[in-house]
mmCIF file of C-alpha atoms in Angstrom:
data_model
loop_
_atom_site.group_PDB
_atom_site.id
_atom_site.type_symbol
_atom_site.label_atom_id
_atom_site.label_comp_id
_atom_site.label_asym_id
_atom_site.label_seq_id
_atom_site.Cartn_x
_atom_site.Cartn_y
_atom_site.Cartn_z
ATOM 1 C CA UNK A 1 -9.154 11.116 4.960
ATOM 2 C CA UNK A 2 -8.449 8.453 7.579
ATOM 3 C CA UNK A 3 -4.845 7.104 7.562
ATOM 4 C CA UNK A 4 -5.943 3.401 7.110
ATOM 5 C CA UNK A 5 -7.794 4.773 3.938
ATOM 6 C CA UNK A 6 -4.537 6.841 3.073
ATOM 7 C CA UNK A 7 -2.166 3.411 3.516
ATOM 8 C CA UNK A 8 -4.658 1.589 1.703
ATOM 9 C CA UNK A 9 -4.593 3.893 -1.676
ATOM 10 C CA UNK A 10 -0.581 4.292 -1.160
ATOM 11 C CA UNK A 11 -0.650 0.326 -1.073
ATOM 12 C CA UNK A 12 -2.798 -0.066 -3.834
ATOM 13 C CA UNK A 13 -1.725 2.778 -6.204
ATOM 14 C CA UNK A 14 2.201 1.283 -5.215
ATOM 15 C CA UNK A 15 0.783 -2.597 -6.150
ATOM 16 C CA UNK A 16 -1.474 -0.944 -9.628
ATOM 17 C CA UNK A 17 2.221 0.667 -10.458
ATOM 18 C CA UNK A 18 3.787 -2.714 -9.779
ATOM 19 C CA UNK A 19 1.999 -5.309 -11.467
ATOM 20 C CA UNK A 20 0.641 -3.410 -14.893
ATOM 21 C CA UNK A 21 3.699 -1.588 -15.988
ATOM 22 C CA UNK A 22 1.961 -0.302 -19.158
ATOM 23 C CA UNK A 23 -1.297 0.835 -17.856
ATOM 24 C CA UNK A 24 0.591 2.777 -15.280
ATOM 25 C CA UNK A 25 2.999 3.989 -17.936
ATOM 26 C CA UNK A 26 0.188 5.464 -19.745
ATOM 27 C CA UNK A 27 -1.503 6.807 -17.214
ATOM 28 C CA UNK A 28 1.533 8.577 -15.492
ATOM 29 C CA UNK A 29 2.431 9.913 -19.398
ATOM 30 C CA UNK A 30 -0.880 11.536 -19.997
ATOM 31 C CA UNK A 31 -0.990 12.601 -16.459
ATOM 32 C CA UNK A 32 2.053 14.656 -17.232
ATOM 33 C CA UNK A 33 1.181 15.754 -20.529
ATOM 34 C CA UNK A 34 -2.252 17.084 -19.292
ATOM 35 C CA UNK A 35 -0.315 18.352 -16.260
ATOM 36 C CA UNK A 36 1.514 20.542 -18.324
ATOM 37 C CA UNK A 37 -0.999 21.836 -20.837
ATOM 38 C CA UNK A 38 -3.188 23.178 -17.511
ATOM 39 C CA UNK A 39 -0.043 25.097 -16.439
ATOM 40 C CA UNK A 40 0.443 26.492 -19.951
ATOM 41 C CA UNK A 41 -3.284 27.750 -19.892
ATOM 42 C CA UNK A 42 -3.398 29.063 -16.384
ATOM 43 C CA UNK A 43 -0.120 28.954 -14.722
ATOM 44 C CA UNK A 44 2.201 30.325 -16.988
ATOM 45 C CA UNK A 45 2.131 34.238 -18.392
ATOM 46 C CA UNK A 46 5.965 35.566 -19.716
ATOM 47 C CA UNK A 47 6.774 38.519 -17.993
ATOM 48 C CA UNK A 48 8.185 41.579 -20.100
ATOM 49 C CA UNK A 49 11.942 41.743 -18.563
ATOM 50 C CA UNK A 50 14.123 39.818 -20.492
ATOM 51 C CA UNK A 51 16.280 38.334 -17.931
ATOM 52 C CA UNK A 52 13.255 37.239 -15.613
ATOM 53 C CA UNK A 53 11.725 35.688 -19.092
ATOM 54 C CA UNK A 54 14.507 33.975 -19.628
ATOM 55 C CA UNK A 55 14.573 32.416 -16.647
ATOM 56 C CA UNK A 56 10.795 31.639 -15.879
ATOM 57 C CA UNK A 57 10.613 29.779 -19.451
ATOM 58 C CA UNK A 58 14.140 27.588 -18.602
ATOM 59 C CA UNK A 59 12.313 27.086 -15.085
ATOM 60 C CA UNK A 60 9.048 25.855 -16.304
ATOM 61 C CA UNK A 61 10.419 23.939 -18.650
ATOM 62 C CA UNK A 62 13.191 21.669 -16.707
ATOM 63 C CA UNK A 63 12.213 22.314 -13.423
ATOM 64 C CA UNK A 64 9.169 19.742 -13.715
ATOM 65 C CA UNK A 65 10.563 17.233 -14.922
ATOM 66 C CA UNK A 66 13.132 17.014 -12.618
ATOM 67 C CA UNK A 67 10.756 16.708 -9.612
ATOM 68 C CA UNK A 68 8.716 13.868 -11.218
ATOM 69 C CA UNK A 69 11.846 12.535 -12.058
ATOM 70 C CA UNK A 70 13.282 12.565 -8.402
ATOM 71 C CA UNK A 71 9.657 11.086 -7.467
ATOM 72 C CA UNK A 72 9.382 8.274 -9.875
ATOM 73 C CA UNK A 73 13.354 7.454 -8.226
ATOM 74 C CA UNK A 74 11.692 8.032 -4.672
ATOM 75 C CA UNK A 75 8.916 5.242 -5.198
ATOM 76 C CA UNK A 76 10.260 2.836 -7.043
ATOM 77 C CA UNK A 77 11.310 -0.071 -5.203
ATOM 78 C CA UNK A 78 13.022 -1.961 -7.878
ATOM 79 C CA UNK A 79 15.263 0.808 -8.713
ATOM 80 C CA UNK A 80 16.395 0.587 -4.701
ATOM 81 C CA UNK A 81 16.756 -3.229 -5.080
ATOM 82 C CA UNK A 82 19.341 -2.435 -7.692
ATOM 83 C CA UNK A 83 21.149 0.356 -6.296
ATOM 84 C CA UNK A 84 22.033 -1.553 -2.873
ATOM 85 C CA UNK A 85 22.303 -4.690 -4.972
ATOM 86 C CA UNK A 86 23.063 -8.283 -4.269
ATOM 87 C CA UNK A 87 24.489 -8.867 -0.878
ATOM 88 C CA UNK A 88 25.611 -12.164 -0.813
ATOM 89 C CA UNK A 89 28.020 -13.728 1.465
ATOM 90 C CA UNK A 90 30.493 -16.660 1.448
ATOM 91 C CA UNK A 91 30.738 -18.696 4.479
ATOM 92 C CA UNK A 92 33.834 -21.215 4.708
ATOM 93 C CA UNK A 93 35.158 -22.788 7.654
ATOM 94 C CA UNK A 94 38.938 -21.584 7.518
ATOM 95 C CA UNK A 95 39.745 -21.420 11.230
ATOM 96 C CA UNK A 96 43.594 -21.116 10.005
ATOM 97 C CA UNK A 97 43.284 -18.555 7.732
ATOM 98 C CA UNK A 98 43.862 -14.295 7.444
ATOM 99 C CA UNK A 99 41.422 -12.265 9.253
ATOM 100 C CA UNK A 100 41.015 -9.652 6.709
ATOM 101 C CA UNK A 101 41.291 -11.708 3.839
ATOM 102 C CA UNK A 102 38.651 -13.592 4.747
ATOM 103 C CA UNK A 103 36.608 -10.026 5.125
ATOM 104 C CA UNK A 104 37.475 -8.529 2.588
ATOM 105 C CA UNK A 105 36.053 -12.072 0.397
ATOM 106 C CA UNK A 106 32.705 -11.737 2.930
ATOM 107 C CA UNK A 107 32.032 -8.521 1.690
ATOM 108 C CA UNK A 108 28.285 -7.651 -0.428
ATOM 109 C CA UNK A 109 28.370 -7.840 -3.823
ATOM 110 C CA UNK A 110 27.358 -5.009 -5.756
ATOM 111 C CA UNK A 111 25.152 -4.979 -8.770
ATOM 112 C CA UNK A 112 26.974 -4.073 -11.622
ATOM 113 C CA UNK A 113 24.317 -2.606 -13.981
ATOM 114 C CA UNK A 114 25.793 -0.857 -16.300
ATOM 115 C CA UNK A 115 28.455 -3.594 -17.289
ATOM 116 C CA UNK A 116 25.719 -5.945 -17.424
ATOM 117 C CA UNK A 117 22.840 -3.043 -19.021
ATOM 118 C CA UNK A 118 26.527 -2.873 -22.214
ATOM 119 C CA UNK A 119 27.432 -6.181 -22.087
ATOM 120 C CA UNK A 120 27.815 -8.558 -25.615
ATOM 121 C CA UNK A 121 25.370 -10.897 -26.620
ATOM 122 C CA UNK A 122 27.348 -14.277 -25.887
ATOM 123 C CA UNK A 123 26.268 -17.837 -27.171
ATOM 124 C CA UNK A 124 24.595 -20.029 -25.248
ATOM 125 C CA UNK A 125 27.061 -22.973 -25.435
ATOM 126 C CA UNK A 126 30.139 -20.780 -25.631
ATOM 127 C CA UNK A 127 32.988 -22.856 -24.492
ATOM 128 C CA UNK A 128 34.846 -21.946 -21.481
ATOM 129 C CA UNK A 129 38.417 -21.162 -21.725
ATOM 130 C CA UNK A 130 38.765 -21.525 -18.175
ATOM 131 C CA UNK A 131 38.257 -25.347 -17.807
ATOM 132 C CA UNK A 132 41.704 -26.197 -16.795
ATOM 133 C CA UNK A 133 41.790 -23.728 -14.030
ATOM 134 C CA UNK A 134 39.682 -24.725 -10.770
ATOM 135 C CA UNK A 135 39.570 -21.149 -9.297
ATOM 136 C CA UNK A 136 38.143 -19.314 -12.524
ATOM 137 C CA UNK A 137 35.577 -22.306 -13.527
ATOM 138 C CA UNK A 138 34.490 -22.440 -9.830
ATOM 139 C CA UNK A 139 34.177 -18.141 -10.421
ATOM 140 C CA UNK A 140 32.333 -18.857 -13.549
ATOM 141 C CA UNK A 141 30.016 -21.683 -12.354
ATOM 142 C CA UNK A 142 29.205 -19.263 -9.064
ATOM 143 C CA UNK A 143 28.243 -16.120 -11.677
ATOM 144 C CA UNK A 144 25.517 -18.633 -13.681
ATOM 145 C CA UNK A 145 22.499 -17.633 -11.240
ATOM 146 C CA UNK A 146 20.379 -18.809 -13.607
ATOM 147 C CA UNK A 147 18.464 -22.080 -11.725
ATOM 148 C CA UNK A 148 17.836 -25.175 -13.698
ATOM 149 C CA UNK A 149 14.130 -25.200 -15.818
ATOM 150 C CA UNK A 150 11.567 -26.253 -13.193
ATOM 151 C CA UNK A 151 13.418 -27.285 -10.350
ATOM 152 C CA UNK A 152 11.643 -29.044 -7.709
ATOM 153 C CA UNK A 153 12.454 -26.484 -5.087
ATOM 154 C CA UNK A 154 14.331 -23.452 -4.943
ATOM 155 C CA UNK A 155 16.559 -22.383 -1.791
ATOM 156 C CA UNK A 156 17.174 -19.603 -0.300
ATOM 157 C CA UNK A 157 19.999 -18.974 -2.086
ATOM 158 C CA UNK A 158 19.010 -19.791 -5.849
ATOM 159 C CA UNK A 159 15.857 -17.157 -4.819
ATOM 160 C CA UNK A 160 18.395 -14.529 -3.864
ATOM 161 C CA UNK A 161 20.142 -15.120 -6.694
ATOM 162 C CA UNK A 162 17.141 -15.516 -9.340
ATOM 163 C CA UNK A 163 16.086 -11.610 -7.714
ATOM 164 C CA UNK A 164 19.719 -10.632 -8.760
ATOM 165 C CA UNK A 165 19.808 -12.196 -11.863
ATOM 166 C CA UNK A 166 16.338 -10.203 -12.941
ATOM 167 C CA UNK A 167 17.092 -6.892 -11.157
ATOM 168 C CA UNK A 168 20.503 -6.633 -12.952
ATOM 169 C CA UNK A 169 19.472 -7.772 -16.671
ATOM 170 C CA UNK A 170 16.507 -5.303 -16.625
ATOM 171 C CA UNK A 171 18.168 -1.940 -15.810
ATOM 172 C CA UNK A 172 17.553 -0.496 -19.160
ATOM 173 C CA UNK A 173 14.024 -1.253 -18.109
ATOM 174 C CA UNK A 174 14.116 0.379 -14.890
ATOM 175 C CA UNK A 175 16.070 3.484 -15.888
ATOM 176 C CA UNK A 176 13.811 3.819 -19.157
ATOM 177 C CA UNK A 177 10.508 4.027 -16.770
ATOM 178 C CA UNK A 178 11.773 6.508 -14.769
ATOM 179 C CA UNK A 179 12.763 8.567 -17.739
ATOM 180 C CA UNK A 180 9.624 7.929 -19.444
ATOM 181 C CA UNK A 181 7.338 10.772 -17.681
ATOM 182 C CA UNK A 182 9.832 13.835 -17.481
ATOM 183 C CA UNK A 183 10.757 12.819 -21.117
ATOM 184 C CA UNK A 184 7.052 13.240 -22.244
ATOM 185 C CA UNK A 185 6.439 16.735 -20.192
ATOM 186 C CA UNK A 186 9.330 18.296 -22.020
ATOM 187 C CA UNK A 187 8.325 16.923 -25.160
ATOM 188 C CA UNK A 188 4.609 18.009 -24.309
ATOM 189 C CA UNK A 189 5.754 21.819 -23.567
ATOM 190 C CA UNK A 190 8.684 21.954 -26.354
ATOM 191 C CA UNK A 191 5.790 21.086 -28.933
ATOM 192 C CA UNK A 192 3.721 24.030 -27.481
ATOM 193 C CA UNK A 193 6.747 25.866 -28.350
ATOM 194 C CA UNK A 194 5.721 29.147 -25.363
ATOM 195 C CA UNK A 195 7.900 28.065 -22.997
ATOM 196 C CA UNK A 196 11.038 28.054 -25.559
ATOM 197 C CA UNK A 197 9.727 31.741 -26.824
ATOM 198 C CA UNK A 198 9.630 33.000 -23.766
ATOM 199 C CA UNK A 199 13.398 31.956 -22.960
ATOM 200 C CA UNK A 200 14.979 32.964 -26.302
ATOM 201 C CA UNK A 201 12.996 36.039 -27.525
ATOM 202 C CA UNK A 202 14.840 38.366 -26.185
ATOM 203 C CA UNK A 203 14.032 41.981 -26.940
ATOM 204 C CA UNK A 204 12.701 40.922 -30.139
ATOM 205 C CA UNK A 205 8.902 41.354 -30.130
ATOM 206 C CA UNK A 206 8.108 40.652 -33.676
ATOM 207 C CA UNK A 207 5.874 37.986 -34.480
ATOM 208 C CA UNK A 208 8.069 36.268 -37.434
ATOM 209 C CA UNK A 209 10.719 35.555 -34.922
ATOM 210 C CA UNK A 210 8.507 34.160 -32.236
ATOM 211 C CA UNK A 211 7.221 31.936 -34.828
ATOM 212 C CA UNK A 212 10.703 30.952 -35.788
ATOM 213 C CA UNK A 213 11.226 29.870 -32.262
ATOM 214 C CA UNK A 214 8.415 27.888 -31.767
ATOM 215 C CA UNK A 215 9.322 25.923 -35.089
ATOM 216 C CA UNK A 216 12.948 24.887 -33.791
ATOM 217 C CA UNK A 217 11.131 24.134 -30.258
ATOM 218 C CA UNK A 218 8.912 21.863 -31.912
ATOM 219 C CA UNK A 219 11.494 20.482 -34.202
ATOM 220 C CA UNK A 220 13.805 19.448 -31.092
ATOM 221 C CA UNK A 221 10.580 17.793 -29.506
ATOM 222 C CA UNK A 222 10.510 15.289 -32.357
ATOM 223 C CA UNK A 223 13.992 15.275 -32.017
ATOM 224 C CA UNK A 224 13.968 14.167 -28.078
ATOM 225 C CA UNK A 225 10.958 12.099 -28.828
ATOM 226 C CA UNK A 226 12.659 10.036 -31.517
ATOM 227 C CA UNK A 227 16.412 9.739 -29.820
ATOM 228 C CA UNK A 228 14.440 8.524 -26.392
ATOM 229 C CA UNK A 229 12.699 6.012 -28.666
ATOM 230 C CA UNK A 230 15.709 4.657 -30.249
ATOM 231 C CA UNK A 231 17.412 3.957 -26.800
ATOM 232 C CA UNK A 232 14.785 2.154 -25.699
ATOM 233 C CA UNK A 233 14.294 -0.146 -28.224
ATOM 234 C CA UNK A 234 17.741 -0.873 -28.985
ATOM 235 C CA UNK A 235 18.370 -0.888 -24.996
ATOM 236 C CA UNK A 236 15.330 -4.154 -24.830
ATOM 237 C CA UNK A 237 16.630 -5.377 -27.695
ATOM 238 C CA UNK A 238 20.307 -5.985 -26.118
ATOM 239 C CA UNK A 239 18.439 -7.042 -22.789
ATOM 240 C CA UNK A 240 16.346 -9.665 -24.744
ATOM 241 C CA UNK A 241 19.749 -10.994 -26.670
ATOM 242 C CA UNK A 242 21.679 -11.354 -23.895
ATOM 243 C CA UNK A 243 19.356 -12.736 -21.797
ATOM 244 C CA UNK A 244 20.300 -16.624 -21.958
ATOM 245 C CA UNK A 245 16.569 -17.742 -20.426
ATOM 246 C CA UNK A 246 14.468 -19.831 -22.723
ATOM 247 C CA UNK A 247 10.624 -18.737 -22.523
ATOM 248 C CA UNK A 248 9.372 -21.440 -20.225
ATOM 249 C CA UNK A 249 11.992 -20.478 -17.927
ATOM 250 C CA UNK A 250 11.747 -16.645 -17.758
ATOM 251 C CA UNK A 251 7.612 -17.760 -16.844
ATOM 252 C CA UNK A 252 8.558 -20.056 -14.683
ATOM 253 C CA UNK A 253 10.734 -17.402 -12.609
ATOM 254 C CA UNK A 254 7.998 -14.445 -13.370
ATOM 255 C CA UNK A 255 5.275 -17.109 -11.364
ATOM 256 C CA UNK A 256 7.294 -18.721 -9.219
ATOM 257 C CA UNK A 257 8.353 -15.144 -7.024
ATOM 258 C CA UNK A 258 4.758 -13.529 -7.948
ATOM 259 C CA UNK A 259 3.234 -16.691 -5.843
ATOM 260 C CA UNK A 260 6.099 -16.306 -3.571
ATOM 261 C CA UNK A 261 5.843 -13.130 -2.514
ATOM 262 C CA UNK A 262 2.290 -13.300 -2.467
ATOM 263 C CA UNK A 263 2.479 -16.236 0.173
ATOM 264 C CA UNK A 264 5.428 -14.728 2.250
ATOM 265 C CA UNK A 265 4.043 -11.507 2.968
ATOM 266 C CA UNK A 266 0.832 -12.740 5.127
ATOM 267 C CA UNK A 267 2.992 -15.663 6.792
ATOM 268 C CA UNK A 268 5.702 -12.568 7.527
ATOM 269 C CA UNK A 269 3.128 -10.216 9.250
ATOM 270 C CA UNK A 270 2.069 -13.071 11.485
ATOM 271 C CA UNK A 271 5.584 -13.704 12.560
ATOM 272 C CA UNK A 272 6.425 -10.083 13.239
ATOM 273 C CA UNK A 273 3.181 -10.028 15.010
ATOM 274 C CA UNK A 274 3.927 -13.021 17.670
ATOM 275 C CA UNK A 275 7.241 -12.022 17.992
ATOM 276 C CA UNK A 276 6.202 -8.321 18.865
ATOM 277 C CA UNK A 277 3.391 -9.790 21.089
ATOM 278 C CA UNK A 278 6.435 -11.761 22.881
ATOM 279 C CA UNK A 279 8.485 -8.793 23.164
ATOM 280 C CA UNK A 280 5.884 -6.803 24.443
ATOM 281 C CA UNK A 281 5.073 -9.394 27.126
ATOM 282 C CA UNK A 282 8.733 -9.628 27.966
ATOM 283 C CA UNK A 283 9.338 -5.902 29.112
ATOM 284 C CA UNK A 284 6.029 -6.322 31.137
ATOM 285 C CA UNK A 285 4.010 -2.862 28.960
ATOM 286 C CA UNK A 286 0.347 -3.155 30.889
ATOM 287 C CA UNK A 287 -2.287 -1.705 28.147
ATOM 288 C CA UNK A 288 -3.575 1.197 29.972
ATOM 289 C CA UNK A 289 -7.350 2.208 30.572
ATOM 290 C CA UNK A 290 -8.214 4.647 27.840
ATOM 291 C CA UNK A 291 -8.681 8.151 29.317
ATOM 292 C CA UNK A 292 -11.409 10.457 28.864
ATOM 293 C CA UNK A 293 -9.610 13.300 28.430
ATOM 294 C CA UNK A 294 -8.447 11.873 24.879
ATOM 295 C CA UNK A 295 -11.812 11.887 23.762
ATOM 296 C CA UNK A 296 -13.438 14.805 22.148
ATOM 297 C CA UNK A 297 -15.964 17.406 23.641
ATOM 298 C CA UNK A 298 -18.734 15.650 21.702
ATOM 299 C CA UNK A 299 -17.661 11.993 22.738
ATOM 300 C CA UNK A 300 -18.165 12.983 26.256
ATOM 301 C CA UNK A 301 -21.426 14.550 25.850
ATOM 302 C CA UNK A 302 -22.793 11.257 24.240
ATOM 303 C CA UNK A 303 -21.483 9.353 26.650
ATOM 304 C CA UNK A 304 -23.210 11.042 29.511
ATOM 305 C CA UNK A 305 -26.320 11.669 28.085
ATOM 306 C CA UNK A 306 -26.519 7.863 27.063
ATOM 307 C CA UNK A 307 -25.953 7.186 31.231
ATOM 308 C CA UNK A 308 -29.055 9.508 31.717
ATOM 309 C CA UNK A 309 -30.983 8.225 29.497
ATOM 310 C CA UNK A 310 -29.974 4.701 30.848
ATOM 311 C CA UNK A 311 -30.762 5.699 34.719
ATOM 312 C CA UNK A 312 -33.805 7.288 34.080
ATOM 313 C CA UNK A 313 -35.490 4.232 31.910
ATOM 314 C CA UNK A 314 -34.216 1.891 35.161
ATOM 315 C CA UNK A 315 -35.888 4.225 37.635
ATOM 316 C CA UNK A 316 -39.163 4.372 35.376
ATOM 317 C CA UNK A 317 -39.504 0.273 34.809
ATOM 318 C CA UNK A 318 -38.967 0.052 38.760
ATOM 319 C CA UNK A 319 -41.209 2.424 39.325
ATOM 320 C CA UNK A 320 -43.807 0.548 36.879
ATOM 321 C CA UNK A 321 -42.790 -2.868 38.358
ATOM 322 C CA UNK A 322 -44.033 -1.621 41.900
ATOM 323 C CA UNK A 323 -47.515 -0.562 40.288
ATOM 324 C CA UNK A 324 -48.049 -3.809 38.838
ATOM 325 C CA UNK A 325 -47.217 -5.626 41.915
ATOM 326 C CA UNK A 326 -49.664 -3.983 43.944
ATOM 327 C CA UNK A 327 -52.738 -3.763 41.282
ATOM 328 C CA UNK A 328 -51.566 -8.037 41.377
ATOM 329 C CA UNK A 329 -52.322 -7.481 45.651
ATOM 330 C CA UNK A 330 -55.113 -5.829 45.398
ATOM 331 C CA UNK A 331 -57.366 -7.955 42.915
ATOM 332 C CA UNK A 332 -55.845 -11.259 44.809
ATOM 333 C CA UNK A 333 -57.256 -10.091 48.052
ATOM 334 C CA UNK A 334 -60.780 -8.710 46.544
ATOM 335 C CA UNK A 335 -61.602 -12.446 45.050
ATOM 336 C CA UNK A 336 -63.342 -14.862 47.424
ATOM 337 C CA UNK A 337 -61.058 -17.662 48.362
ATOM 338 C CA UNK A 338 -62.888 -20.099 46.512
ATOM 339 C CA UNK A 339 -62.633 -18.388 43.326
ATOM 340 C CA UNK A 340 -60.231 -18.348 39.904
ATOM 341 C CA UNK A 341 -57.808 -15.617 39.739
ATOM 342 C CA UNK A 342 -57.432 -14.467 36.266
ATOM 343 C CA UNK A 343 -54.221 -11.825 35.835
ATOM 344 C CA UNK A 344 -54.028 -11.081 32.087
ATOM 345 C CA UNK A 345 -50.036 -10.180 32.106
ATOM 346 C CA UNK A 346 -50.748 -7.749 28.604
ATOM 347 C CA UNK A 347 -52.398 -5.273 31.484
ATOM 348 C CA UNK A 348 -49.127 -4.362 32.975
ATOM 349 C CA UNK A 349 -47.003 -2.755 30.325
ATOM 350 C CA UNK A 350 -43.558 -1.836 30.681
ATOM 351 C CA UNK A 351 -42.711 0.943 28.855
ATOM 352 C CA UNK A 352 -39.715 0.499 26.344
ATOM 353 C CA UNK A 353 -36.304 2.436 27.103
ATOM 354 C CA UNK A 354 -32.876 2.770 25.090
ATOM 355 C CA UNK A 355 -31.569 -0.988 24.329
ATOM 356 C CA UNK A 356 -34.546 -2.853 25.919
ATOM 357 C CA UNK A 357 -36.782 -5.327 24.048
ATOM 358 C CA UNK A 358 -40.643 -5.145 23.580
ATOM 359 C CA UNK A 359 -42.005 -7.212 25.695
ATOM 360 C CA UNK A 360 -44.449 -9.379 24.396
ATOM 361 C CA UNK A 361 -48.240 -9.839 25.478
ATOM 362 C CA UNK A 362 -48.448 -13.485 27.315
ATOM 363 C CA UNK A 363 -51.046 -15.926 28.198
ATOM 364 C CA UNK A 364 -53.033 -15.582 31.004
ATOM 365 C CA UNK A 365 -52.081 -17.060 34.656
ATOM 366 C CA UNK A 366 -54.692 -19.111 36.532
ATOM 367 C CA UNK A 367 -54.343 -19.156 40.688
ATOM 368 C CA UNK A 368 -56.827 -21.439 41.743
ATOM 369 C CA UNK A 369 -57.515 -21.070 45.560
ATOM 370 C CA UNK A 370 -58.678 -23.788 47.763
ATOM 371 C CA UNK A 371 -61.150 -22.587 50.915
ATOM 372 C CA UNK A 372 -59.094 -24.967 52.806
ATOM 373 C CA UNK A 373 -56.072 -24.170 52.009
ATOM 374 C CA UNK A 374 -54.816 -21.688 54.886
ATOM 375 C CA UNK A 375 -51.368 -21.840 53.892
ATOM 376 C CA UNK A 376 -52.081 -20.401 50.436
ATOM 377 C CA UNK A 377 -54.677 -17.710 52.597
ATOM 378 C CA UNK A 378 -51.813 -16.432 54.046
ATOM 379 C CA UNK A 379 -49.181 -15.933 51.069
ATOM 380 C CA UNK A 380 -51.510 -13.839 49.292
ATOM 381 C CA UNK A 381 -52.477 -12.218 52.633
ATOM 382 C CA UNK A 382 -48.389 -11.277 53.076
ATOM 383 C CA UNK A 383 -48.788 -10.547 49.602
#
């Protein structure tokens, strides 16, 4: 496959996982379940030592999860944006003041997560105990990133802090998506109940116990799948309590950095393409010929037999050309001088070659001759 084809699916299958959270959650959890059931058909046999078996049915059963789990991690940009955070930085003119104080006040941010993933559901119009205090209002008024409901235009810094704001309150969200696949391929295998068997069976061949086994793997599948369920509904339902958002605003925000980022990301190629233009004309890089000897075996061939073919069709029209021009000579000087020359120019073909166009049959020429005309005698004559 071609590697603009390969950046196009990565960009599209990365924008598909993006914008339809659902879909994609589907599709990755029957991916995974299906993924597993093919391994358990063709993949997977329990080998007759009992330590080996013990460890081939712990391996197949974590083991793959883990990996999609350190995948889902891997490509998932919003779970990035909240591990390096919020990195925002106060800029006051104190010429007077401590070096390292100042520094250590300039410093990023860091998203707390989990503090804000635990923290109580507080009222709206909670009053603030802090009024009386400049220092902790000012604190308080500079931890409300939430901008006002349809603002005419947000800075730079209300943006920045609206992309905080979101990334922080939905890390329940983030953390439950990435759980969401591994969770449903052990769930998928401990229901199948082989993979458990083959761990805990031991010496024990009889079939009684083995079906014991696969009853307690299956019961601690429901188990898994109801526990994982319970966290992440009560985990949305503290998000959507504590958020303090009205509707309108939360779709307000949703639109306003969906259009956002849609415009900024053309507007940012073009600048990164002008300014690499401009650095590229700056260091004075000449764009060199492109060399044959890149080229494949079979590029050259073509090449060469296209100049062939291209020299031999300009030797054969000039050849043709000549022909014509002397059958013109030779019925100009056979006609008496007071006669009508009649060349028909659809007698003298040219034959076609590579790229050329079909010439078209024209209308005839008339030379009409005048006995005492010598000047026009002697033209054809040279003729």
């Amino acid at each position: 496959m071609p590697e603009f084809q390969t950046k196009a699916f990565a960009e599209f299958f990365g924008n598909f996982l993006t914008t339809y959270p659902k879909i994609s959650n589907l599709l990755l959890s029957a991916l995974a379940s299906g993924g597993e059931q093919l391994i358990d058909q063709f993949g997977f046999q329990c080998p007759k030592d009992r330590g080996l078996a013990s460890f081939m049915g712990w391996f197949y059963l974590l083991l793959p999860p883990l990996i999609i789990l350190l995948i889902t991690i891997v490509v998932n940009k919003k779970f990035w944006f909240l591990y390096h955070g919020y990195h925002h930085y106060k800029k006051k003119n104190q010429p007077n003041g401590n070096r390292d104080d100042q520094q250590n006040r300039d410093k990023p941010k860091r998203c707390n997560w989990l503090r804000n993933a635990f923290s109580c559901c507080k009222k709206k119009d909670q009053p603030n105990r802090d009024e009386g205090n400049d220092s902790n209002a000012e604190r308080r008024d500079k931890q409300d990133r939430t901008p006002p409901l349809f603002p005419d235009a947000l800075t730079a810094e209300m943006y920045e802090n609206l992309m905080h704001t979101r990334s922080c309150s939905k890390a329940w969200i983030i953390v439950f998506r990435s759980l969401l696949v591994p969770c449903i391929w052990i769930v998928t295998a401990l229901f199948d109940g082989d993979y458990l068997a083959c761990s805990l069976k031991g010496e024990r061949e009889d079939a009684e116990y083995i079906h014991l086994i696969k009853e307690v793997s299956r019961f601690a599948a429901w188990m898994i799948l109801t526990a994982f369920t319970v966290i992440g509904t009560g985990g949305l339902f503290i998000i959507r309590c504590c958020d303090k958002n009205t509707f309108w605003q939360d779709f307000y925000e949703e639109n306003y950095i969906r259009i956002l980022q849609k415009e900024i990301k053309p507007r940012a190629k073009t600048k990164a393409k002008q300014d690499a233009k401009a650095f590229v004309a700056r260091i004075g890089i000449v764009e060199q010929p492109v060399s044959v000897e890149n080229n494949t075996d079979d590029e050259v061939q073509e090449a060469n037999n296209g100049d062939q073919e291209s020299n031999n069709g300009r030797k054969n029209q000039g050849n043709i050309l000549v022909q014509n021009l002397r059958k013109l000579k030779n019925s100009v000087s056979s006609k008496p001088k007071s006669s009508v020359i009649e060349v028909q120019l659809e007698d003298f073909e040219i034959p076609l070659i590579k790229g050329s166009v079909a010439a078209q049959p024209g209308p005839s020429v008339s030379y009409a001759q005048q006995e005492d005309d010598g000047a026009k005698d002697g033209r054809y004559a040279s003729a």
